[in-house]
CSV table of C-alpha atoms in Angstrom, one decimal:
chain,number,residue,atom,x,y,z
A,1,MET,CA,-9.3,9.9,49.5
A,2,GLU,CA,-10.1,6.3,48.8
A,3,LEU,CA,-12.6,5.4,46.2
A,4,ALA,CA,-14.7,3.3,48.6
A,5,TYR,CA,-15.4,6.5,50.5
A,6,TYR,CA,-17.3,7.9,47.5
A,7,SER,CA,-20.1,5.3,47.8
A,8,ASP,CA,-21.4,7.3,50.8
A,9,TYR,CA,-22.2,10.1,48.5
A,10,ALA,CA,-25.0,8.0,46.9
A,11,VAL,CA,-26.4,7.0,50.3
A,12,ARG,CA,-26.4,10.6,51.6
A,13,LEU,CA,-28.3,11.8,48.5
A,14,VAL,CA,-30.9,8.9,48.5
A,15,ASN,CA,-31.6,9.4,52.2
A,16,THR,CA,-32.6,13.1,51.8
A,17,GLU,CA,-36.0,11.8,51.0
A,18,GLU,CA,-38.4,9.6,53.0
A,19,PRO,CA,-41.1,8.6,50.5
A,20,ALA,CA,-43.3,6.7,53.0
A,21,ARG,CA,-43.4,9.7,55.2
A,22,SER,CA,-43.7,12.3,52.4
A,23,LYS,CA,-40.6,14.0,53.6
A,24,ASP,CA,-38.0,15.7,51.4
A,25,ALA,CA,-35.0,17.5,52.9
A,26,LEU,CA,-33.6,18.5,49.4
A,27,THR,CA,-35.5,21.8,49.1
A,28,SER,CA,-32.8,24.5,48.9
A,29,VAL,CA,-29.4,25.4,47.7
A,30,GLU,CA,-28.1,25.1,51.2
A,31,ALA,CA,-29.4,21.6,51.5
A,32,VAL,CA,-27.6,20.6,48.3
A,33,ARG,CA,-24.4,22.2,49.5
A,34,GLU,CA,-24.5,20.2,52.7
A,35,LEU,CA,-24.3,17.0,50.7
A,36,PHE,CA,-20.8,17.9,49.5
A,37,GLY,CA,-19.4,18.8,52.9
A,38,ALA,CA,-17.9,22.1,53.9
A,39,ALA,CA,-14.5,21.5,52.3
A,40,SER,CA,-15.7,20.8,48.7
A,41,GLN,CA,-15.1,23.6,46.1
A,42,MET,CA,-17.9,22.2,44.0
A,43,ALA,CA,-20.4,23.0,46.8
A,44,ARG,CA,-19.8,26.7,46.1
A,45,ARG,CA,-21.0,26.2,42.5
A,46,VAL,CA,-24.5,25.0,43.5
A,47,THR,CA,-27.4,27.0,42.0
A,48,ASP,CA,-31.1,26.9,42.2
A,49,ALA,CA,-31.2,24.7,39.1
A,50,ASP,CA,-29.2,22.0,40.9
A,51,VAL,CA,-32.0,21.4,43.4
A,52,THR,CA,-34.2,19.9,40.7
A,53,ARG,CA,-31.3,18.1,39.0
A,54,PHE,CA,-30.2,16.5,42.3
A,55,ARG,CA,-33.7,15.2,42.9
A,56,SER,CA,-33.6,13.5,39.5
A,57,VAL,CA,-30.3,11.9,40.2
A,58,ARG,CA,-31.6,10.9,43.6
A,59,ALA,CA,-34.6,9.0,42.1
A,60,ARG,CA,-32.2,7.1,39.8
A,61,LEU,CA,-29.9,6.2,42.6
A,62,ARG,CA,-32.8,5.0,44.7
A,63,ALA,CA,-33.9,2.8,41.8
A,64,VAL,CA,-30.4,1.1,42.0
A,65,PHE,CA,-30.8,0.4,45.7
A,66,THR,CA,-34.4,-0.8,45.1
A,67,ALA,CA,-33.4,-3.2,42.4
A,68,ALA,CA,-30.5,-4.6,44.4
A,69,ASP,CA,-32.6,-4.9,47.6
A,70,GLY,CA,-35.2,-6.8,45.6
A,71,GLY,CA,-32.7,-9.3,44.3
A,72,ASP,CA,-32.6,-8.0,40.7
A,73,HIS,CA,-28.9,-7.4,40.6
A,74,THR,CA,-28.7,-7.2,36.8
A,75,GLN,CA,-31.3,-4.4,36.8
A,76,ALA,CA,-29.3,-2.6,39.5
A,77,VAL,CA,-26.1,-2.8,37.4
A,78,ASP,CA,-27.9,-1.6,34.3
A,79,LEU,CA,-29.3,1.4,36.1
A,80,LEU,CA,-25.9,2.2,37.6
A,81,ASN,CA,-24.2,1.8,34.3
A,82,SER,CA,-26.5,4.4,32.7
A,83,LEU,CA,-25.5,6.8,35.4
A,84,LEU,CA,-21.8,6.1,34.8
A,85,LEU,CA,-22.2,6.8,31.1
A,86,GLU,CA,-24.1,10.0,31.6
A,87,PHE,CA,-21.8,11.3,34.4
A,88,PRO,CA,-18.2,10.2,33.6
A,89,VAL,CA,-15.5,10.8,36.2
A,90,SER,CA,-12.1,12.3,35.9
A,91,PRO,CA,-9.7,10.1,37.9
A,92,GLN,CA,-6.5,11.7,39.2
A,93,ILE,CA,-3.6,10.5,41.4
A,94,SER,CA,-3.5,12.5,44.6
A,95,GLY,CA,-1.4,12.7,47.7
A,96,HIS,CA,-2.1,16.1,49.1
A,97,ASP,CA,-4.2,14.9,52.1
A,98,TYR,CA,-2.1,12.0,53.4
A,99,LEU,CA,1.6,11.8,54.4
A,100,ASP,CA,3.5,8.8,55.6
A,101,ASP,CA,5.8,8.8,58.6
A,102,GLU,CA,8.6,10.4,56.6
A,103,GLY,CA,6.4,13.2,55.3
A,104,HIS,CA,6.0,11.8,51.8
A,105,PRO,CA,2.6,11.7,50.0
A,106,ARG,CA,0.6,8.6,50.2
A,107,TRP,CA,-0.5,8.4,46.6
A,108,HIS,CA,-4.1,7.3,46.0
A,109,MET,CA,-6.8,7.6,43.4
A,110,HIS,CA,-9.0,10.7,43.6
A,111,LEU,CA,-12.1,11.6,41.6
A,112,ALA,CA,-11.7,15.1,40.4
A,113,ASP,CA,-14.6,17.5,40.4
A,114,HIS,CA,-16.6,17.5,37.2
A,115,PRO,CA,-16.2,20.7,35.2
A,116,SER,CA,-19.8,21.2,34.0
A,117,ASN,CA,-22.0,21.8,37.0
A,118,ALA,CA,-22.5,20.8,40.6
A,119,THR,CA,-25.0,18.1,39.9
A,120,ALA,CA,-22.8,16.4,37.3
A,121,GLY,CA,-19.9,16.5,39.7
A,122,PHE,CA,-21.8,14.9,42.6
A,123,ALA,CA,-23.5,12.3,40.4
A,124,ALA,CA,-20.2,11.2,38.9
A,125,ILE,CA,-18.6,10.7,42.3
A,126,ALA,CA,-21.7,9.0,43.8
A,127,ALA,CA,-22.1,6.6,40.8
A,128,MET,CA,-18.5,5.7,40.6
A,129,GLY,CA,-18.2,5.2,44.4
A,130,LEU,CA,-21.3,2.9,44.3
A,131,ALA,CA,-19.9,1.0,41.3
A,132,PHE,CA,-16.7,0.3,43.2
A,133,HIS,CA,-18.6,-0.9,46.2
A,134,LEU,CA,-20.9,-3.1,44.2
A,135,THR,CA,-18.1,-4.7,42.2
A,136,GLU,CA,-15.9,-5.2,45.3
A,137,PHE,CA,-18.5,-6.5,47.7
A,138,GLY,CA,-21.5,-7.6,45.6
A,139,ALA,CA,-24.9,-6.1,44.6
A,140,ASP,CA,-26.5,-7.8,47.7
A,141,ARG,CA,-24.6,-5.3,49.8
A,142,LEU,CA,-26.9,-2.5,48.7
A,143,GLY,CA,-30.0,-2.4,50.8
A,144,LEU,CA,-33.1,-0.5,51.9
A,145,CYS,CA,-34.0,-0.4,55.6
A,146,GLN,CA,-36.6,-3.1,56.6
A,147,ALA,CA,-38.0,-1.1,59.5
A,148,SER,CA,-41.3,0.2,58.1
A,149,PRO,CA,-42.0,2.9,57.2
A,150,CYS,CA,-38.3,3.8,56.9
A,151,ARG,CA,-36.7,2.9,53.5
A,152,ASN,CA,-33.4,4.6,53.9
A,153,ALA,CA,-30.5,3.2,51.8
A,154,TYR,CA,-27.5,1.6,53.4
A,155,LEU,CA,-24.3,-0.2,52.4
A,156,ASP,CA,-23.9,-3.5,54.2
A,157,THR,CA,-20.4,-3.9,55.5
A,158,SER,CA,-21.1,-6.7,57.9
A,159,THR,CA,-18.9,-9.8,57.8
A,160,ASN,CA,-21.8,-12.1,57.3
A,161,ARG,CA,-24.1,-10.0,55.0
A,162,SER,CA,-26.7,-9.8,57.8
A,163,ARG,CA,-27.5,-6.1,57.9
A,164,ARG,CA,-31.2,-5.2,57.4
A,165,TYR,CA,-31.5,-1.7,58.9
A,166,CYS,CA,-30.1,1.7,58.1
A,167,SER,CA,-29.2,2.5,61.7
A,168,ASP,CA,-29.2,1.1,65.3
A,169,ARG,CA,-32.3,3.2,65.9
A,170,CYS,CA,-34.3,1.4,63.2
A,171,ALA,CA,-33.0,-2.0,64.3
A,172,THR,CA,-34.1,-1.3,67.9
A,173,ARG,CA,-37.5,-0.1,66.7
A,174,ALA,CA,-38.0,-3.2,64.5
A,175,ASN,CA,-36.9,-5.5,67.3
A,176,VAL,CA,-39.3,-3.9,69.8
A,177,ALA,CA,-42.2,-4.1,67.3
A,178,ALA,CA,-41.4,-7.8,66.7
A,179,TYR,CA,-41.3,-8.5,70.4
A,180,ARG,CA,-44.6,-6.9,71.0
A,181,ALA,CA,-46.2,-8.8,68.1
A,182,ARG,CA,-45.0,-12.1,69.6
A,183,LYS,CA,-46.4,-11.1,73.0
A,184,ARG,CA,-49.8,-10.3,71.5
A,185,LEU,CA,-49.8,-13.6,69.7
A,186,GLU,CA,-48.9,-15.5,72.9
A,187,ALA,CA,-51.7,-13.7,74.8
A,188,GLU,CA,-54.2,-14.6,72.1
A,189,ARG,CA,-53.2,-18.3,71.8
A,190,PRO,CA,-54.9,-19.6,75.0
A,191,ASP,CA,-58.2,-18.1,73.9
A,192,ARG,CA,-57.9,-19.7,70.5
A,193,THR,CA,-57.0,-23.0,72.1
A,194,GLY,CA,-60.0,-22.9,74.4
A,195,LEU,CA,-62.3,-22.0,71.6
A,196,SER,CA,-61.1,-24.8,69.5
A,197,ALA,CA,-61.6,-27.3,72.3
A,198,GLU,CA,-65.1,-26.0,72.9
A,199,ASN,CA,-66.0,-26.2,69.2
A,200,SER,CA,-64.6,-29.8,69.1
A,201,HIS,CA,-66.7,-30.8,72.0
A,202,GLU,CA,-69.9,-29.4,70.5
A,203,THR,CA,-69.1,-31.2,67.2
A,204,THR,CA,-68.5,-34.6,68.6
A,205,THR,CA,-71.3,-34.7,71.2
A,206,PRO,CA,-74.1,-35.4,68.7
A,207,THR,CA,-72.1,-38.3,67.2
A,208,GLU,CA,-71.5,-39.8,70.6
A,209,ARG,CA,-75.2,-39.7,71.4
């Protein structure tokens, strides 16, 4: 598994909550286990206590995205560094999942499951993955969806750093809203022009007399 893949752990956790809609999907042990994926051994170690712990880590990860999205890259790095210090990783060389054409392992770096609890394991992986993404591509590649009220986190992998939305659905919704706003403005503009002309006529008439 490549290290870049782990950055998606942070996105998945942050997006279990929609603050503007007062929605929170992280309400049970089963919801926490789904974040790991079916193949993770750490998922089987999740307990009720991890639900509250995961919410705490989620808030801290969202703060990283919020700072980066707002242009405060130093703050984003400081917040991420605090997570890295609290939840250290255990890197290992692995090749058990990938074989080359001759059947030999394709060695790669793998982040081993943390030994203490499920939250620590997930947080370590998410923070390290996000750190690799930030240092490789830049803090401005961490964003929050601009389609109100959605504020889902996303990782911008576009070639020109142009991504503004978490999904095609939000991009379409934002474009439709912008189109309708332009149409309303165009519909109102003739009325405003006529009103201005009328006011101008009333103002100049006494002077002309």
